[in-house]
Short mmCIF file of C-alpha atoms in Angstrom, two decimals:
data_model
loop_
_atom_site.label_atom_id
_atom_site.label_comp_id
_atom_site.label_asym_id
_atom_site.label_seq_id
_atom_site.Cartn_x
_atom_site.Cartn_y
_atom_site.Cartn_z
CA MET G 27 16.26 -23.02 -28.07
CA HIS G 28 15.41 -18.89 -28.55
CA VAL G 29 18.27 -16.97 -29.73
CA LEU G 30 17.36 -13.68 -31.12
CA GLY G 31 13.65 -11.61 -32.03
CA GLU G 32 11.98 -9.73 -33.37
CA GLY G 33 12.13 -6.15 -31.35
CA GLN G 34 14.91 -7.62 -28.84
CA GLN G 35 17.69 -4.94 -28.56
CA ALA G 36 20.56 -5.85 -31.44
CA PRO G 37 23.61 -6.57 -29.45
CA TRP G 38 25.54 -5.68 -32.78
CA THR G 39 24.50 -2.14 -31.76
CA GLY G 40 25.32 -1.33 -28.72
CA ASN G 41 21.97 -2.16 -27.96
CA ALA G 42 20.84 1.54 -29.52
CA GLU G 43 18.58 -0.46 -31.74
CA THR G 44 15.85 -3.14 -31.81
CA MET G 45 16.33 -6.55 -33.97
CA GLY G 46 13.74 -6.04 -37.49
CA PHE G 47 13.08 -8.46 -40.14
CA PHE G 48 15.26 -11.27 -40.24
CA VAL G 49 15.98 -12.39 -43.87
CA SER G 50 15.07 -16.23 -44.52
CA GLN G 51 18.15 -17.76 -45.19
CA MET G 52 20.49 -18.46 -42.65
CA GLY G 53 23.11 -20.81 -41.93
CA ILE G 54 24.76 -23.00 -39.58
CA ASN G 55 27.87 -24.68 -39.42
CA ASP G 56 29.30 -28.23 -37.78
CA LEU G 57 30.77 -25.85 -34.42
CA GLY G 58 27.88 -23.80 -34.25
CA GLN G 59 28.49 -20.93 -35.59
CA PHE G 60 25.92 -19.44 -37.03
CA ALA G 61 25.30 -16.40 -40.58
CA PHE G 62 21.84 -14.47 -40.91
CA GLY G 63 20.71 -10.96 -42.13
CA ASN G 64 18.54 -8.68 -39.74
CA ASP G 65 17.01 -5.05 -41.12
CA THR G 66 17.17 -3.23 -37.54
CA GLN G 67 14.80 -0.35 -36.50
CA GLY G 68 15.83 2.66 -34.36
CA GLY G 69 18.56 3.76 -36.39
CA PRO G 70 19.39 4.82 -40.03
CA ASP G 71 17.60 3.95 -42.62
CA THR G 72 20.86 4.26 -45.04
CA SER G 73 22.60 1.69 -42.53
CA ASP G 74 20.13 -1.20 -40.76
CA ASP G 75 20.53 -3.92 -42.84
CA TYR G 76 23.05 -6.32 -41.83
CA VAL G 77 24.61 -9.79 -42.23
CA LEU G 78 26.14 -11.11 -38.97
CA ARG G 79 28.02 -13.94 -37.96
CA PHE G 80 27.86 -15.37 -34.03
CA GLY G 81 30.71 -17.23 -33.09
CA GLY G 82 29.55 -18.49 -29.68
CA LYS G 83 30.44 -15.17 -28.03
CA ASP G 84 29.71 -11.89 -30.19
CA TYR G 85 28.17 -10.74 -32.76
CA ASP G 86 30.66 -10.10 -36.60
CA ILE G 87 29.01 -7.56 -38.60
CA ILE G 88 30.41 -9.37 -41.70
CA ALA G 89 28.64 -6.24 -43.61
CA GLN G 90 26.47 -3.45 -43.71
CA GLU G 91 24.67 -1.14 -45.71
CA GLY G 92 26.20 1.57 -46.87
CA GLN G 93 29.53 0.80 -45.72
CA PRO G 94 32.36 0.53 -48.22
CA ILE G 95 33.29 -2.76 -50.28
CA ALA G 96 36.92 -3.47 -50.00
CA ALA G 97 36.90 -5.70 -53.20
CA LEU G 98 34.90 -3.26 -55.11
CA PRO G 99 36.44 -0.19 -54.35
CA GLY G 100 34.06 3.30 -54.35
CA SER G 101 31.17 0.67 -54.26
CA ASN G 102 29.35 0.24 -50.89
CA TYR G 103 26.75 -2.68 -49.92
CA GLY G 104 23.08 -1.87 -50.95
CA ALA G 105 19.64 -2.60 -48.71
CA SER G 106 18.60 -5.59 -49.99
CA GLN G 107 20.98 -8.86 -48.98
CA ASP G 108 20.18 -12.42 -48.62
CA GLY G 109 21.05 -15.96 -49.43
CA MET G 110 23.55 -16.13 -46.18
CA HIS G 111 25.26 -19.52 -45.24
CA ILE G 112 28.26 -20.28 -43.52
CA LEU G 113 31.25 -22.72 -43.81
CA ASN G 114 32.53 -25.02 -41.70
CA ASN G 115 35.92 -22.56 -41.03
CA GLY G 116 34.05 -19.53 -40.24
CA THR G 117 33.54 -17.90 -43.86
CA VAL G 118 29.79 -15.88 -44.42
CA ALA G 119 28.76 -16.45 -47.99
CA PHE G 120 25.70 -13.99 -49.16
CA TRP G 121 24.60 -12.00 -51.60
CA SER G 122 23.89 -8.15 -51.48
CA THR G 123 23.23 -5.62 -53.62
CA THR G 124 26.01 -2.62 -54.40
CA SER G 125 26.17 0.93 -55.46
CA ALA G 126 28.60 -0.18 -58.02
CA SER G 127 26.83 -3.44 -60.29
CA GLY G 128 23.62 -4.30 -58.59
CA GLN G 129 23.32 -7.97 -56.99
CA THR G 130 26.34 -9.76 -56.40
CA LEU G 131 27.49 -12.92 -54.72
CA PHE G 132 29.93 -12.68 -51.87
CA LEU G 133 32.09 -15.31 -50.18
CA GLY G 134 33.69 -14.05 -47.40
CA ALA G 135 35.44 -10.74 -48.44
CA ASN G 136 35.73 -12.20 -51.88
CA VAL G 137 33.28 -11.44 -54.95
CA VAL G 138 32.31 -14.82 -57.03
CA ALA G 139 29.89 -13.04 -59.23
CA ARG G 140 28.37 -9.70 -60.30
CA VAL G 141 24.76 -9.19 -62.61
CA GLY G 142 25.78 -7.49 -65.68
CA VAL G 143 29.17 -8.04 -65.37
CA ASP G 144 30.24 -12.15 -64.84
CA ALA G 145 28.96 -14.72 -67.33
CA PRO G 146 28.43 -18.53 -66.53
CA THR G 147 29.99 -21.14 -69.26
CA ASN G 148 28.04 -23.92 -70.44
CA GLN G 149 25.51 -21.91 -72.10
CA THR G 150 23.12 -23.54 -74.29
CA GLY G 151 24.31 -22.59 -78.34
CA GLY G 152 27.54 -21.46 -76.96
CA GLY G 153 25.58 -18.20 -75.53
CA THR G 154 27.36 -15.62 -73.21
CA GLU G 155 25.08 -13.55 -71.53
CA THR G 156 25.78 -12.29 -68.58
CA TYR G 157 23.77 -12.55 -64.74
CA GLN G 158 20.53 -10.56 -64.23
CA SER G 159 19.82 -11.38 -61.55
CA PHE G 160 20.26 -14.34 -58.54
CA THR G 161 17.36 -15.80 -56.84
CA GLY G 162 17.77 -15.13 -52.92
CA GLY G 163 17.27 -18.32 -51.35
CA SER G 164 19.51 -20.71 -53.62
CA TYR G 165 22.81 -19.17 -53.06
CA ALA G 166 24.75 -22.47 -51.61
CA HIS G 167 28.64 -23.64 -50.88
CA SER G 168 29.95 -27.24 -50.32
CA SER G 169 31.11 -26.76 -45.91
CA ASP G 170 34.83 -26.13 -47.02
CA GLY G 171 34.21 -23.52 -49.90
CA SER G 172 35.47 -25.45 -52.48
CA ASP G 173 32.07 -25.51 -54.70
CA TRP G 174 29.00 -23.28 -55.06
CA MET G 175 25.46 -23.06 -56.67
CA VAL G 176 23.10 -20.36 -57.64
CA ARG G 177 20.15 -20.25 -59.81
CA ALA G 178 20.00 -17.15 -61.40
CA ASP G 179 18.09 -15.23 -64.45
CA LEU G 180 20.53 -14.33 -67.44
CA ASN G 181 20.22 -11.14 -69.85
CA GLY G 182 19.28 -11.96 -73.52
CA ASP G 183 16.31 -14.14 -74.89
CA THR G 184 14.03 -14.86 -72.11
CA ALA G 185 12.62 -18.59 -73.51
CA VAL G 186 16.55 -19.66 -71.98
CA ASP G 187 17.30 -17.20 -69.61
CA ILE G 188 16.75 -19.50 -66.08
CA VAL G 189 19.67 -21.19 -65.15
CA MET G 190 21.31 -22.83 -62.49
CA VAL G 191 24.89 -22.51 -62.23
CA VAL G 192 27.44 -24.63 -60.25
CA ASN G 193 31.24 -23.66 -59.70
CA GLY G 194 30.26 -21.22 -62.75
CA ALA G 195 29.13 -22.97 -65.33
CA VAL G 196 25.26 -23.54 -66.07
CA VAL G 197 24.02 -27.29 -65.38
CA LEU G 198 20.45 -26.90 -66.20
CA GLN G 199 19.05 -24.46 -68.35
CA GLU G 200 15.40 -23.44 -69.14
CA GLY G 201 13.87 -24.22 -72.35
CA THR G 202 16.74 -27.07 -73.33
CA ILE G 203 16.68 -31.10 -72.53
CA ILE G 204 19.02 -32.31 -69.78
CA PRO G 205 21.64 -33.86 -71.36
CA GLY G 206 22.17 -37.55 -70.86
CA SER G 207 19.05 -37.82 -69.27
CA GLY G 208 16.81 -40.03 -71.96
CA PHE G 209 14.17 -36.50 -72.05
CA THR G 210 12.79 -35.65 -74.96
CA SER G 211 10.65 -32.83 -72.72
CA PRO G 212 12.46 -29.61 -72.17
CA ILE G 213 13.06 -28.09 -68.76
CA ALA G 214 9.93 -26.04 -68.52
CA THR G 215 9.81 -22.37 -68.21
CA GLY G 216 10.92 -20.81 -65.03
CA PHE G 217 12.09 -24.33 -63.73
CA THR G 218 8.37 -24.82 -62.25
CA ASN G 219 8.70 -25.29 -58.68
CA SER G 220 12.37 -25.54 -58.73
CA PHE G 221 14.71 -25.80 -55.25
CA ALA G 222 18.29 -26.32 -55.42
CA LEU G 223 20.07 -27.53 -52.58
CA MET G 224 23.67 -28.23 -52.03
CA MET G 225 24.94 -30.59 -49.82
CA SER G 226 28.86 -30.36 -47.20
CA SER G 227 29.93 -31.83 -49.93
CA GLY G 228 29.18 -30.62 -52.71
CA ASP G 229 27.04 -32.95 -53.97
CA TRP G 230 23.87 -30.90 -55.32
CA PHE G 231 19.95 -31.61 -56.13
CA VAL G 232 17.34 -29.66 -58.29
CA ARG G 233 13.89 -30.42 -58.46
CA GLY G 234 11.93 -28.79 -61.29
CA SER G 235 9.18 -30.08 -63.77
CA ASN G 236 9.68 -30.92 -67.75
CA ALA G 237 7.76 -28.73 -70.35
#
């Protein structure tokens, strides 16, 4: 079934703008509500990037470029947004650049993690490096929001800076051997061919390569 299409009127703008590029990651929950991102056309370039939820009748604006962020006073949502998914209770999760600290992971109105500010635990060698960036399509939650994961690039040594993080702790790290795996070779540089997925139960899966 066709729901939305580039070039059509954007109902969340009162049909004043048309739909442009759709962000690649979208999500749908068990109630049929879905979350997505769109860069509209025909309006100001400083406020045309949206994170949205469709609840069955109306489109709700969850975040909009240039609008203030309640959880980060003095900061606004930026123009780069991705990672949209939706919990079974209708809460939308996503990441967005911000005027305060670059990429930030959000769960609804709450901040989950920020680049340059937060650091995941369980880094190899007891490291405490902060996040440098988050990978677009890797941010995910369990259906009730109790578990989350993301692929990230850390500040610091580039030989071990790519990580998979679950609930704020590193579970896989570039250049290190997976604990308990029996492997003798470390995870390959850059997580070659990596693919990440979290199930509704919170179980997670990552595909990658050894060096």
